[in-house]
C-alpha positions in Angstrom: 20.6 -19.8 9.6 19.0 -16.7 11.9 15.5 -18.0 13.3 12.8 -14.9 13.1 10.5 -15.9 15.7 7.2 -14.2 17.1 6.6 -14.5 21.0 3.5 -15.8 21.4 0.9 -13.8 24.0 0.2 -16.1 27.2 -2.0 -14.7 29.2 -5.6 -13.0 28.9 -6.7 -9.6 29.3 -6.5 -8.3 32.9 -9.3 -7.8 34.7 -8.4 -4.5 35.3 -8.9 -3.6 31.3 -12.4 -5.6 30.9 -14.4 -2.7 31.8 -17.9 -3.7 29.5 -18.8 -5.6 26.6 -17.8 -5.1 23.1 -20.9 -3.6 20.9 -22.4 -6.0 18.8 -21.0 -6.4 15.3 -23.6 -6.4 12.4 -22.6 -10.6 10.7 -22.5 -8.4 7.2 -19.2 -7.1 8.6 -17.8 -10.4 9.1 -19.4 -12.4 6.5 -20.6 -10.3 3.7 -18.5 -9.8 0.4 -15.4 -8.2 1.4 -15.3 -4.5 -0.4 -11.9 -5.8 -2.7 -9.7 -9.1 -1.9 -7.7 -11.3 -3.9 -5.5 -8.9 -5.7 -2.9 -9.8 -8.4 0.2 -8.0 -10.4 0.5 -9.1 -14.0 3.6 -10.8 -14.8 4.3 -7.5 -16.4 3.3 -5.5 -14.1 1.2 -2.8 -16.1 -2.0 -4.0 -14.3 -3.5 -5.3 -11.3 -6.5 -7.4 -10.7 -8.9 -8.2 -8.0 -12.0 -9.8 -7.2 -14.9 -7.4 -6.1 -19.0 -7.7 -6.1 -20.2 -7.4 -9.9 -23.8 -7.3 -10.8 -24.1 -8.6 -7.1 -21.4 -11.7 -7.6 -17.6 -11.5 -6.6 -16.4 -11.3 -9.8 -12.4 -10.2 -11.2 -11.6 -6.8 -11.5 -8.7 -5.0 -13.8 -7.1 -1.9 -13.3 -3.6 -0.2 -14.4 -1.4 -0.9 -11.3 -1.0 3.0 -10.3 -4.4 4.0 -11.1 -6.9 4.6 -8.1 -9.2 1.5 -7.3 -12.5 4.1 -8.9 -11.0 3.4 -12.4 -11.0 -0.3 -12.5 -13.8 -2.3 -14.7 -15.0 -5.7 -14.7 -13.5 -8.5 -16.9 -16.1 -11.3 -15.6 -19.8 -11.3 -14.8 -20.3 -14.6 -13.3 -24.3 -14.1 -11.6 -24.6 -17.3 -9.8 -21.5 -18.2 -7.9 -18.5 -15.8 -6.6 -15.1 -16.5 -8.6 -12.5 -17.5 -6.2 -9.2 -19.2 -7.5 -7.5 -17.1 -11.3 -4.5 -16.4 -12.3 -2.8 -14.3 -15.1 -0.8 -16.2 -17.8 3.1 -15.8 -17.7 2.5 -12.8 -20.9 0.3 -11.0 -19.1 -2.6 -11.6 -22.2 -5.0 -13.8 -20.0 -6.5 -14.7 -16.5 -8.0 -17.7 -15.9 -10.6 -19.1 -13.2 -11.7 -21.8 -12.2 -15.8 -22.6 -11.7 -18.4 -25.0 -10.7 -21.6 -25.8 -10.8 -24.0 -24.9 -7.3 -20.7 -26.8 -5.2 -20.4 -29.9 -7.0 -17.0 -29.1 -7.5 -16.7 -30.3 -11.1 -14.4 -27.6 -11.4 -14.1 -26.3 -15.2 -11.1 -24.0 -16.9 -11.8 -20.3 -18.1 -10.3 -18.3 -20.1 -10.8 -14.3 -20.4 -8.5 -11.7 -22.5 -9.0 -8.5 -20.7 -8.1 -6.3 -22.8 -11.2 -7.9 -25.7 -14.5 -5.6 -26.3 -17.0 -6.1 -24.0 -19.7 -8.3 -24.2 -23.3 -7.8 -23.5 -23.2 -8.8 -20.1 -20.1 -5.6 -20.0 -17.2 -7.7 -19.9 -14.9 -9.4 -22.3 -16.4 -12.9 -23.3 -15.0 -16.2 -20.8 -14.0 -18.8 -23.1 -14.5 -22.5 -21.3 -11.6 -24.3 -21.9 -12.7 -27.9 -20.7 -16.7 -27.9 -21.5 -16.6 -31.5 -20.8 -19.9 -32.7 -19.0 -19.0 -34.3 -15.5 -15.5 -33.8 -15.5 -13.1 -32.0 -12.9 -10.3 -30.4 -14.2 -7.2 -29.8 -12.1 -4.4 -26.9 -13.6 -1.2 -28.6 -12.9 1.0 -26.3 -14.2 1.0 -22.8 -16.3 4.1 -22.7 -18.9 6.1 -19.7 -18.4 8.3 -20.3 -21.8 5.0 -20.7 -23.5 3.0 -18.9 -22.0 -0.5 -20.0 -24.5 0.3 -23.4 -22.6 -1.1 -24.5 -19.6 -1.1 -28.4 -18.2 -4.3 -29.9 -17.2 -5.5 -33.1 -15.5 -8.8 -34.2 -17.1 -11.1 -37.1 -15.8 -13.8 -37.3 -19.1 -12.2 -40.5 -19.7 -12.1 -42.2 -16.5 -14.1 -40.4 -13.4 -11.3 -41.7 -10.5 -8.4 -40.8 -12.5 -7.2 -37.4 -14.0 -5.1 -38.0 -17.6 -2.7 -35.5 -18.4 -3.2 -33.0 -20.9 -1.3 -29.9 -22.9 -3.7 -27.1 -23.3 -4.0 -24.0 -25.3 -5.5 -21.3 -23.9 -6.7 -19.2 -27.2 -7.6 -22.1 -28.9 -8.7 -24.5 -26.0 -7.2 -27.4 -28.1 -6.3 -30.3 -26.1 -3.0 -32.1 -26.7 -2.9 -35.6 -24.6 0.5 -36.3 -23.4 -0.1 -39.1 -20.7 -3.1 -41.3 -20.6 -3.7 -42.7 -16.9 -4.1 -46.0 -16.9 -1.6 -46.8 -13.9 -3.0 -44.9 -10.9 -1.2 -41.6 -11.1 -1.7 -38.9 -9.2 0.7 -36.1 -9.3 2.9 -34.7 -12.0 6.3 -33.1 -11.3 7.6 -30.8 -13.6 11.3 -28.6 -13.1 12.2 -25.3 -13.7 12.6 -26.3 -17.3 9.1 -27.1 -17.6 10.4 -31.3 -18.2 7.8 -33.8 -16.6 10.3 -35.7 -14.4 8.6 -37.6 -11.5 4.8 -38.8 -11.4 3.4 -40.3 -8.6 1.3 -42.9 -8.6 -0.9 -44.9 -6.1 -0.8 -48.7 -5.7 -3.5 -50.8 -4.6 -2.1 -50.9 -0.6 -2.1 -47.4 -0.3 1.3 -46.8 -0.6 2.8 -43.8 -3.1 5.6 -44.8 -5.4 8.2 -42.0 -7.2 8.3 -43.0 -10.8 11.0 -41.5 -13.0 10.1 -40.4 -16.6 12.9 -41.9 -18.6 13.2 -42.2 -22.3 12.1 -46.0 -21.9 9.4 -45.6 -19.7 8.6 -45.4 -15.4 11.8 -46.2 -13.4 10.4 -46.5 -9.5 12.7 -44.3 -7.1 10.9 -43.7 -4.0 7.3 -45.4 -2.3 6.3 -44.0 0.7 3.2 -46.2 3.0 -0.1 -45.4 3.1 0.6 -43.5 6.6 3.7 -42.1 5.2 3.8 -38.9 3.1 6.2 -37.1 0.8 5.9 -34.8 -1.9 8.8 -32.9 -3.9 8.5 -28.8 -3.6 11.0 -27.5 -6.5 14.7 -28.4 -7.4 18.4 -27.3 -7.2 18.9 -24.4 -9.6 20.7 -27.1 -12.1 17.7 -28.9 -12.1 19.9 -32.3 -11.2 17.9 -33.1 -7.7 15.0 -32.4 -6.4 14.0 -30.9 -2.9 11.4 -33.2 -1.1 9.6 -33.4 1.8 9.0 -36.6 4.0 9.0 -38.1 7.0 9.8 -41.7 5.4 11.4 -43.5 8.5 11.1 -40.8 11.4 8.1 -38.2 12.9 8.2 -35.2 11.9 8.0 -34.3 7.9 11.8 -33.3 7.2 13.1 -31.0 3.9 15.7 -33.3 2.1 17.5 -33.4 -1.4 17.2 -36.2 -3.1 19.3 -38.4 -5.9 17.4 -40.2 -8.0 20.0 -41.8 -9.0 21.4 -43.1 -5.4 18.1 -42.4 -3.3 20.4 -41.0 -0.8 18.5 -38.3 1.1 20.8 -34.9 2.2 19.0 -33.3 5.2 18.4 -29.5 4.4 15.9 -28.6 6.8 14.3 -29.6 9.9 12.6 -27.4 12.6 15.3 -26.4 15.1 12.7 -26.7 18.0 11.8 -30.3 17.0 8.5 -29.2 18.0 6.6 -29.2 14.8 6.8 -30.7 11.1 8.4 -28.9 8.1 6.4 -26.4 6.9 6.8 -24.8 3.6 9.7 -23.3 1.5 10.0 -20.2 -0.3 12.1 -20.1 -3.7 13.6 -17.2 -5.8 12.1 -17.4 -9.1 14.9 -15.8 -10.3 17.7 -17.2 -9.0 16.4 -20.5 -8.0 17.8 -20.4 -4.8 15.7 -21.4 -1.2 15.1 -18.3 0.5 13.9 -19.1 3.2 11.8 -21.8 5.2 8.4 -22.0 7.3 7.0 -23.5 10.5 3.6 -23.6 12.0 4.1 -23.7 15.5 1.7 -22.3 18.0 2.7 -19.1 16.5 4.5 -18.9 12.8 8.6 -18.7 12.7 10.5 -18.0 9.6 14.4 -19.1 8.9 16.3 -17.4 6.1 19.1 -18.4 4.3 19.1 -15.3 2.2 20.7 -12.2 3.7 18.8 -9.7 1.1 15.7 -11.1 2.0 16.0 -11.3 5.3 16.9 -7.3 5.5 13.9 -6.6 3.5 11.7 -9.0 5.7 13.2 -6.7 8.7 12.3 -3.7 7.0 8.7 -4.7 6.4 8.5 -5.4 10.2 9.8 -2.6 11.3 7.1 -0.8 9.1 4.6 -3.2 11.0 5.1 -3.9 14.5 3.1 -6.7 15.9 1.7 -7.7 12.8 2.5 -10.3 10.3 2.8 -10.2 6.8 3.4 -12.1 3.6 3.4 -11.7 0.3 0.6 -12.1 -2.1 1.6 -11.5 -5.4 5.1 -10.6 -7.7 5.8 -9.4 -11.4 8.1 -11.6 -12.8 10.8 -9.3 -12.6 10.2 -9.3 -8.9 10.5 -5.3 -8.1 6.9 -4.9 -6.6 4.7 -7.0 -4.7 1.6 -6.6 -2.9 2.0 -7.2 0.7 -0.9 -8.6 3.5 -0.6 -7.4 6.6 -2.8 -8.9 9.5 -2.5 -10.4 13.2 -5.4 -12.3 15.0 -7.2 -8.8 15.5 -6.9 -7.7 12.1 -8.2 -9.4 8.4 -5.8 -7.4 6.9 -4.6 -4.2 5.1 -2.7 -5.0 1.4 0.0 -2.6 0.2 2.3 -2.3 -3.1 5.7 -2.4 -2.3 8.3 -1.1 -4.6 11.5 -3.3 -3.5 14.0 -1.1 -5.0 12.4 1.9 -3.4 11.7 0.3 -0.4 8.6 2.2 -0.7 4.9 1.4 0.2 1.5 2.7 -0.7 -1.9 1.3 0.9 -4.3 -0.3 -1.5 -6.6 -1.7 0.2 -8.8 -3.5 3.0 -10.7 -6.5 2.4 -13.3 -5.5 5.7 -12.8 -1.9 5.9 -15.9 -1.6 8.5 -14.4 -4.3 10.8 -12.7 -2.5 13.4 -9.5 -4.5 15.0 -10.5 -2.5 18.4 -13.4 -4.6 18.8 -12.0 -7.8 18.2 -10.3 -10.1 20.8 -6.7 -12.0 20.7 -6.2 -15.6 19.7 -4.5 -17.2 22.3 -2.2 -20.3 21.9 -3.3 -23.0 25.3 -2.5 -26.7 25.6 -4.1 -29.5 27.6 -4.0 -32.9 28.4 -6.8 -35.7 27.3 -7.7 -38.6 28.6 -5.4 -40.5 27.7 -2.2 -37.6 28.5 -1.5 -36.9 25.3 -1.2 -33.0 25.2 -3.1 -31.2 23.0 -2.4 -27.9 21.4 -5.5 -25.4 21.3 -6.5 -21.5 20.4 -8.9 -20.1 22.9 -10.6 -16.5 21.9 -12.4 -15.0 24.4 -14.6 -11.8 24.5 -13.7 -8.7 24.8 -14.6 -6.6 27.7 -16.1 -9.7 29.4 -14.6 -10.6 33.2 -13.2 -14.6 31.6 -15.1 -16.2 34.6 -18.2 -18.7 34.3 -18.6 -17.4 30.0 -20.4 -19.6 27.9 -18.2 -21.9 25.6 -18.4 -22.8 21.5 -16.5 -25.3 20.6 -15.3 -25.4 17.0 -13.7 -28.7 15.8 -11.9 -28.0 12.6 -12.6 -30.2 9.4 -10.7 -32.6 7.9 -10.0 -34.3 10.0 -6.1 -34.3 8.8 -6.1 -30.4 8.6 -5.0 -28.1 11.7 -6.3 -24.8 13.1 -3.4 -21.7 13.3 -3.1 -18.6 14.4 -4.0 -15.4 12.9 -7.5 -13.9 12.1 -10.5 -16.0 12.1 -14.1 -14.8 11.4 -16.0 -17.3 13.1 -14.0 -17.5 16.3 -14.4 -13.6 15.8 -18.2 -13.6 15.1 -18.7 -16.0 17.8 -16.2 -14.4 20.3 -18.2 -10.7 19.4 -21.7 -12.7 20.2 -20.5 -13.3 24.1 -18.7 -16.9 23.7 -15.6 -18.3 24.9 -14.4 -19.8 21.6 -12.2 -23.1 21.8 -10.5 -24.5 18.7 -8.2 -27.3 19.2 -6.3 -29.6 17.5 -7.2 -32.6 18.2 -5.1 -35.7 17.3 -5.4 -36.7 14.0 -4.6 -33.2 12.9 -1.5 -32.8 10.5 1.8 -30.8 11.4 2.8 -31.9 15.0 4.3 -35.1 13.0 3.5 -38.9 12.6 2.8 -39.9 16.1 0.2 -37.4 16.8 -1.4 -38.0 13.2 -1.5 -41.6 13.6 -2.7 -41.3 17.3 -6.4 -40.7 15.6 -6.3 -43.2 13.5 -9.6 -45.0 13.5 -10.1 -42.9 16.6 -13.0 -41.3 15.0 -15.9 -40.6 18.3 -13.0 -42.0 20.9 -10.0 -40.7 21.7 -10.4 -38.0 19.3 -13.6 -36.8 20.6 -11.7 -37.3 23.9 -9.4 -34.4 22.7 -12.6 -32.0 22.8 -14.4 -33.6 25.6 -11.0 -33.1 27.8 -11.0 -29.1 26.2 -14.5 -28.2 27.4 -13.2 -30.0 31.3 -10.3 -27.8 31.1 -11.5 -24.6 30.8 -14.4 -25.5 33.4 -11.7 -26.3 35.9 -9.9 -23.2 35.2 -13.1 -21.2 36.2 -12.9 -19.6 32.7 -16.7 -21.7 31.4 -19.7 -22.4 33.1 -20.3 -26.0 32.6 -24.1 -25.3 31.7 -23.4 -23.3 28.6 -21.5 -25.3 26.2 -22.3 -25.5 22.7 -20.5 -26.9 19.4 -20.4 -26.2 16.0 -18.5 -27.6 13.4 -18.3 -28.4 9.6 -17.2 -31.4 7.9 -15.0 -33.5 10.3 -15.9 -30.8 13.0 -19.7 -31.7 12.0 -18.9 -35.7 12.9 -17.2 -34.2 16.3 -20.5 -32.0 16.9 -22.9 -35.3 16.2 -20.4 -37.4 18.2 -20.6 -34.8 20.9 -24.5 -34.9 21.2 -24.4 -38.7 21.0 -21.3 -40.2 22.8 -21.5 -37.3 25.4 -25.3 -36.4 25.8 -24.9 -34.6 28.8 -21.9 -32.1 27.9 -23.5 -29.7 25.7 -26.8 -27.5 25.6 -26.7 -26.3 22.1 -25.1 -28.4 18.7 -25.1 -27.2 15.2 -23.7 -29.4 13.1 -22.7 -28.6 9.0 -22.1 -30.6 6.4 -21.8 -33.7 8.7 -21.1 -37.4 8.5 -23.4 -39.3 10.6 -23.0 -43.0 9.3 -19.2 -43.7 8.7 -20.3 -46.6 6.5 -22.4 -44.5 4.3 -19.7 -41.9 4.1 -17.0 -44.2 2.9 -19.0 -46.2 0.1 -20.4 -42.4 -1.7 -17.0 -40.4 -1.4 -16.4 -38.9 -4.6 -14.6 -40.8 -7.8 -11.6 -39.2 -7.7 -10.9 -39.9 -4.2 -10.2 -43.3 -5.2 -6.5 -43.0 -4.4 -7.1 -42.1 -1.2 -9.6 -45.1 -0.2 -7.3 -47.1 1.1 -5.5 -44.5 3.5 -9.5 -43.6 4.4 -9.7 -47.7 5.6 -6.8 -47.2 7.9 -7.0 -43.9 9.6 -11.4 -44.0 9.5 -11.8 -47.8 9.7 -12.2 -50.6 7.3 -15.5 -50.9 5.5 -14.8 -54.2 4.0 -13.6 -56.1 7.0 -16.5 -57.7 9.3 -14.4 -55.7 12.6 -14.0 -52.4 10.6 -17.7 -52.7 9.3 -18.8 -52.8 13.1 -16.4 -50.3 14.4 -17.8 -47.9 12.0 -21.0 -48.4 12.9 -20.1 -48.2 16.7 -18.9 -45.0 16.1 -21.3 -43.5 13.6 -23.4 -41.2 15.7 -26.8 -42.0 13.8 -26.7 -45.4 15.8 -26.9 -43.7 18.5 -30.1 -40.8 17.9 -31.7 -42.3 20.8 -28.9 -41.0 23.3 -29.2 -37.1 21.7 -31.3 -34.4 23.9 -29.0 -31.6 23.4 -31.2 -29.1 20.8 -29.7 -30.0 17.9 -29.4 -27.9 14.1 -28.2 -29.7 10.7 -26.8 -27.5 8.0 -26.2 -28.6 4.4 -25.5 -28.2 0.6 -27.8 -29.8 -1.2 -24.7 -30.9 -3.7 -22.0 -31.7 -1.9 -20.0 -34.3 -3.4 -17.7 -35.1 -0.7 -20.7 -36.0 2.5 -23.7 -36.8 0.0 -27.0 -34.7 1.7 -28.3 -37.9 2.3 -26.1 -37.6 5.4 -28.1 -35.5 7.0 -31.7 -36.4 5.6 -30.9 -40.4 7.5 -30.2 -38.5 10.7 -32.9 -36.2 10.6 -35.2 -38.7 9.3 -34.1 -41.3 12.6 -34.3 -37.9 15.2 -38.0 -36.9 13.9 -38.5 -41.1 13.8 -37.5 -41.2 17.4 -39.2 -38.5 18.5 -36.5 -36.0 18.8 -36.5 -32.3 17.8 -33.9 -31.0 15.3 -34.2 -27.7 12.7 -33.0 -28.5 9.2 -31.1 -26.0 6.8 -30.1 -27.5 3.5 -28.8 -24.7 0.8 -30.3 -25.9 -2.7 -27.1 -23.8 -4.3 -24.7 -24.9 -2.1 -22.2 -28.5 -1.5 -19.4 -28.8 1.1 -19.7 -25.5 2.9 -21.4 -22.6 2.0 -19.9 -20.3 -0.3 -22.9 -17.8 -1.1 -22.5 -14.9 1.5 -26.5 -15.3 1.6 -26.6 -18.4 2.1 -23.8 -18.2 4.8 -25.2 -15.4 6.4 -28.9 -17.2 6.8 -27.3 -19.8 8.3 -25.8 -17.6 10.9 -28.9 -15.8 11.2 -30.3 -18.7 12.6 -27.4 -20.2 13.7 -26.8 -16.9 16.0 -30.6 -16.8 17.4 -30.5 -20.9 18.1 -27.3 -20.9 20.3 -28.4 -17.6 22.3 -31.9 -19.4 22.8 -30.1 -22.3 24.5 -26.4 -20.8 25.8 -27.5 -16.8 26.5 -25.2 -15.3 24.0 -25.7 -12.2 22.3 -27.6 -12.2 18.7 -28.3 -10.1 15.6 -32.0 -9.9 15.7 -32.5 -7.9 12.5 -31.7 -9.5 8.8 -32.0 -7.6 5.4 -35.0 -8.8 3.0 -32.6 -11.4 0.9 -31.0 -12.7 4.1 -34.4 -13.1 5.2 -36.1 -14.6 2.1 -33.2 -17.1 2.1 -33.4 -18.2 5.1 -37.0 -19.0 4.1 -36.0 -21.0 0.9 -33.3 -22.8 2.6 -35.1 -24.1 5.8 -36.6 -27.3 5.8 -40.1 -29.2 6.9 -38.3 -32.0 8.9 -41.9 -33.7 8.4 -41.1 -34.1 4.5 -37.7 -35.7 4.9 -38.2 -39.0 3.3 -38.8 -42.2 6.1 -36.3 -43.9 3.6 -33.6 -42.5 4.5 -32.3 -44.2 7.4 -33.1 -47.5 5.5 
C-alpha cells in the first residue's frame, strides 16, 4: 500500500517578499454566481450539464459533451432560489434536483427530460415528483438496472420519521415498500440494488444494524450514542459489507464485516495514527477499493490499485502543487471531468479522456479571481487551557509584514464538523480585506477520533470556547496580532462561539458578528426540527440534558443570552427568517434582551433565506455590511461601493431593532 502524501507549507511568507498590500478584490469576485460550476457527464456520455445564472437564478445547463460552452441551453428556470444538488438518471433520459421553499429545507424531488419541447418559461417542463405539503424528501438511492426507479424517504406520514418508498420518475407514482414505524434511519442497499441492512435508532441513542431477512429484522451490530459506524459499499460478491467504526477504540477504522459471525477484518486504518478514516473510493466497474482517504492537516491518499495510481501520478505530474479529484464519470468510466485547485486557487475543471490520457480545459468556476492575489492556508497547532492541542489553519494577507495584523476569528459550524485545507472564500475575502484569519478546530470537531470528539461534550462556552480563546493568545504571543483588533464571526455553531465570545470573554474582542446563532441552548434544543428526532438524545449528551434539573441549568449557564449584560463588544446578528434548524426567534430574544438592556446591536434577518444564506444578494448584503462594520471597529480594508440590488437588499433585509417584539426574551 504506497502512501501519496502532500508536504504541508510551515512557515509564512518572508519578509523579504511582503513588499505592499494586495489590491482590494471587488466581494462579487468572491461571492457572486460563479460564471459555470457543478458540471456533470451523462451516464452515456453524449452530454454534459452544468449549473449557470438563468433568467438571473443558477439554474442547470445542457450541452453535447464536445461542443463549446456558447452552445449549451437551459433545461430549468427556477427564478427564486439557485438549484444546487441534480443528478442524471443511470439512462441518461432525466436529471433530477432537489428544491425548497425560501431555506426551510422541506426539500422536494424534480424531475426534467432534457431533451422535451420547451416550455414557456424556455425550458423543458420540471415535473415534482413528491408535491406533498410539509414534507422532506430524502433520495436514497437511484436504480441503475432500472433506471425509471429511484428510492425515496418520505415523512407526509409521520414528520420525525422518513418511510421508505419506490419511485417512478415519468410517472411519479409512489410504491411504499417499508413503513417506519420502528425508528429507522438509514437504508443499505448492495451493488445488486437488495435492501440488506437498515439502521434504526433506539430510545438511548444508540444505533442498531438490523438485517432484512425473509422473516423480518435480525439485529447485528448497535453502536452507543457516542459511538458511530456506518457501512460504505461491499465485497464485489456482495457477501460482506465494508463498514466504518470506531466501536471499541478512537479513531473511526475501515473493517469488513460478517453478518453472520460479527467478526470484524481490519482493512484500513491511517498509517500515521494521527487522524480517523476518511473515505473510500470504489470501481464501479469492477467493485474493487481503489483507493483510501485521510484528512490530515493536509489530504493523503493510499492506493491499492496500481492502474489508478499511475493515472493519479499522471494527473500530478500535469499539475504540480495542486490537487485534484474527480467530479464526475460515464458509466463506462473513459472520461471524467477533473477539479483542480490548492488553497490559492477555486479551481480549473478539465475533461479527461483516460484511454488518451488526454485533457482539454472546460472551465473556471471564478475566472476573474486571480490566485496571484490570494494568500496560502497554513496548517498551525496550539495548546488550550487545559493542554489539549489543537489543530488550526491561519491565512494571513498578502503583502502585509505578519506583525501586530488585526485577527478574525472564524469558528466553523456544527459543532461536529471540521475545517480543512484547500480554498476558502471567506478566509480569502477576509484575508484580501487586511485580517489575519484563524480557523481552528476546536474540540468537539469530528476526524481527530473519539477522544477529541468527546472532549467537547457538553463543553459548549467552556473548554470549547477555551480552544478559541487560547487561538487568539497564541498568535498575540507570537507577535503575529495586535491584541486590540480581534474580531469573530461565525455561523451556526461558530455563531454560539461568536455570542459566547462577546459574553464569557467581554474583554477579548472589538468587533462580533454573529449568523444564524443559538443564544439560549434550552430554546435551541426544544424547536430543532422533527426529523432530528433521532438525534435528540445524542444532542442531550454532547450539548447537555434539557430534561434533567443539572442539564436544564448548565444550559442556561452556558447560553450566552443570560449573560447580555456582560456584552460591550459592537455586536451584529445575521439571520434567515426560515431557518428550521436555529428558529429566528433565536436572534429576535437576544436582540430584544441587548436593546432591553440598553446595549447597541445591528440586526440583519433575510425574509428569503434559513440556515445560511444561499442568495448571492442576500450574501453579498450581508458582507456589505459585514465588511464596513468590522473595518469601523478593527481598521480593515472595505468595499465601499455596492450595485443598486446589493444596495436595495441590504435595505429590505436590515432591521429596526426598536420593532423586535419585547416578548421575545419571555
Amino acid at each position: 500500500m504506497k502512501p501519496v502524501i502532500f508536504a504541508l507549507f510551515l512557515g509564512f511568507t518572508p519578509l523579504a517578499l511582503c513588499a505592499q498590500q494586495v489590491p482590494l478584490i471587488e466581494r462579487e469576485i468572491f461571492f457572486d454566481n460563479p460564471e459555470i460550476v457543478g458540471g456533470q457527464i451523462s451516464p452515456d456520455a453524449r452530454w454534459m450539464t452544468f449549473r449557470k445564472v438563468y433568467k438571473g437564478v443558477m439554474n442547470i445547463w445542457i450541452k453535447a459533451l464536445n461542443d463549446p460552452f456558447e452552445k449549451a441551453r437551459p433545461i430549468t428556470a427556477d427564478t427564486l432560489r439557485p438549484i444546487v444538488n441534480y443528478f442524471w438518471t443511470w439512462d441518461s433520459k432525466s436529471v433530477l434536483y432537489l428544491q425548497d421553499k425560501g431555506g426551510n429545507e422541506n426539500y422536494h424531488v424534480y424531475a426534467v427530460n432534457p431533451f422535451a419541447a420547451n416550455g414557456p418559461d424556455g425550458v423543458p417542463p420540471a415535473r415534482n415528483l413528491t408535491p406533498y405539503e410539509n414534507t422532506r424528501a430524502n433520495i436514497i438511492r437511484l436504480s441503475r438496472k432500472n433506471p425509471n426507479k429511484l428510492w425515496v424517504g418520505l415523512n407526509d406520514r409521520d414528520p420525525s420519521w422518513h418511510d421508505l418508498y419506490e419511485l417512478n420518475v415519468t410517472t411519479g407514482a409512489r410504491k411504499l415498500i417499508r413503513q417506519n414505524t420502528d425508528r429507522l434511519t438509514g437504508f443499505i442497499f448492495d451493488w445488486d440494488e437488495n435492501l440488506r441492512f437498515v439502521l434504526r435508532n433506539s430510545s438511548d441513542g444508540s444505533t442498531e444494524f438490523l438485517r432484512v431477512d425473509a422473516k423480518g429484522l435480525t439485529k447485528i451490530y448497535e453502536v452507543s450514542p457516542l459511538e458511530s459506524a456506518y457501512i460504505v459499499s461491499f465485497t464485489k460478491d456482495n457477501k460482506l459489507p465494508y463498514m466504518v467504526t470506531n466501536k471499541g477504540r478512537n479513531f473511526t477504522e475501515l473493517v469488513l464485516f460478517d453478518p453472520s459471525t460479527g467478526k470484524e477484518t481490519l482493512v484500513d486504518k491511517d498509517p500515521l495514527g494521527r487522524v480517523d478514516f476518511g473515505s473510500a473510493y470504489f470501481d464501479d466497474l469492477s467493485r474493487e477499493l481503489i483507493y483510501t482517504k485521510y484528512e490530515d492537516a493536509r489530504e493523503r491518499i493510499y492506493f491499492r490499485n496500481k492502474a489508478w495510481e499511475e493515472e493519479y501520478n499522471f494527473l500530478r505530474s500535469q499539475f504540480p502543487g495542486k490537487e485534484f479529484s474527480y467530479t464526475s464519470m460515464d458509466k463506462k468510466q473513459q472520461f471524467a471531468l477533473v477539479n483542480v485547485y490548492s488553497d490559492t486557487d477555486p479551481g480549473a475543471v478539465y475533461l479527461f479522456d483516460r484511454k488518451k490520457r488526454k485533457l482539454t480545459f472546460q472551465y473556471r468556476p471564478r475566472p476573474k479571481l486571480d490566485p496571484e492575489l490570494l494568500s496560502p492556508m497554513v496548517p498551525i497547532a496550539y495548546k488550550s487551557s487545559d493542554g489539549l492541542e489543537i489543530p488550526a489553519y491561519l491565512t494571513l494577507p498578502k503583502g502585509q509584514e505578519p506583525k501586530n495584523l488585526p485577527l478574525l476569528v472564524i469558528p466553523h459550524g456544527g459543532p461536529w464538523a471540521r475545517d480543512r485545507w484547500g480554498y476558502n472564500a471567506n478566509a480569502q475575502f477576509w484575508s484580501n480585506r487586511g485580517y489575519a484569519v484563524l480557523q481552528m478546530n476546536f474540540r468537539g470537531s469530528t476526524g481527530y477520533g473519539q477522544q477529541f470528539l468527546n472532549a467537547g461534550n457538553r463543553q459548549w462556552g467552556d473548554l470549547m470556547q477555551d480552544d478559541i480563546t487560547w487561538g487568539v493568545k497564541y498568535l498575540v504571543a507570537q507577535g503575529i496580532v495586535d491584541s486590540n483588533r480581534v474580531g469573530i464571526l461565525g455561523g451556526s455553531y461558530g455563531g454560539y462561539a461568536t455570542l459566547a465570545g462577546v459574553t464569557f470573554t467581554p474583554d477579548l474582542y472589538r468587533a462580533a458578528v454573529a449568523i444564524v446563532a443559538p443564544s439560549n441552548l434550552n430554546t435551541l434544543l426544544a424547536s430543532v426540527p422533527p426529523y432530528w428526532e433521532a438525534a435528540r438524545k445524542s444532542f442531550h449528551l454532547r450539548i447537555g440534558d434539557p430534561t434533567s434539573p443539572e442539564g436544564r441549568a448548565q444550559l442556561e449557564r452556558q447560553s450566552p443570552l443570560n449573560h447580555v449584560e456582560k456584552i460591550k463588544t459592537p455586536l451584529m446578528i445575521v439571520h434567515g427568517a426560515n431557518d428550521p434548524r436555529v428558529k429566528k426567534s433565536e436572534a429576535d430574544q437576544i436582540v430584544a434582551a441587548m436593546r432591553k438592556k440598553g446595549i447597541s446591536v445591528e440586526y440583519l434577518c433575510a425574509p428569503d433565506e434559513g440556515h445560511g444564506f444561499l442568495r448571492p444578494v442576500n450574501n453579498m448584503a450581508y458582507l456589505a455590511a459585514a465588511e464596513k462594520f468590522l473595518a469601523t471597529h478593527l481598521g480593515g480594508r472595505y468595499q465601499d461601493s455596492m450595485s443598486s440590488d446589493v444596495a436595495q437588499c441590504l435595505r429590505k433585509i436590515t432591521v429596526d431593532v426598536r420593532t423586535v417584539l419585547k416578548d421575545a426574551v419571555e
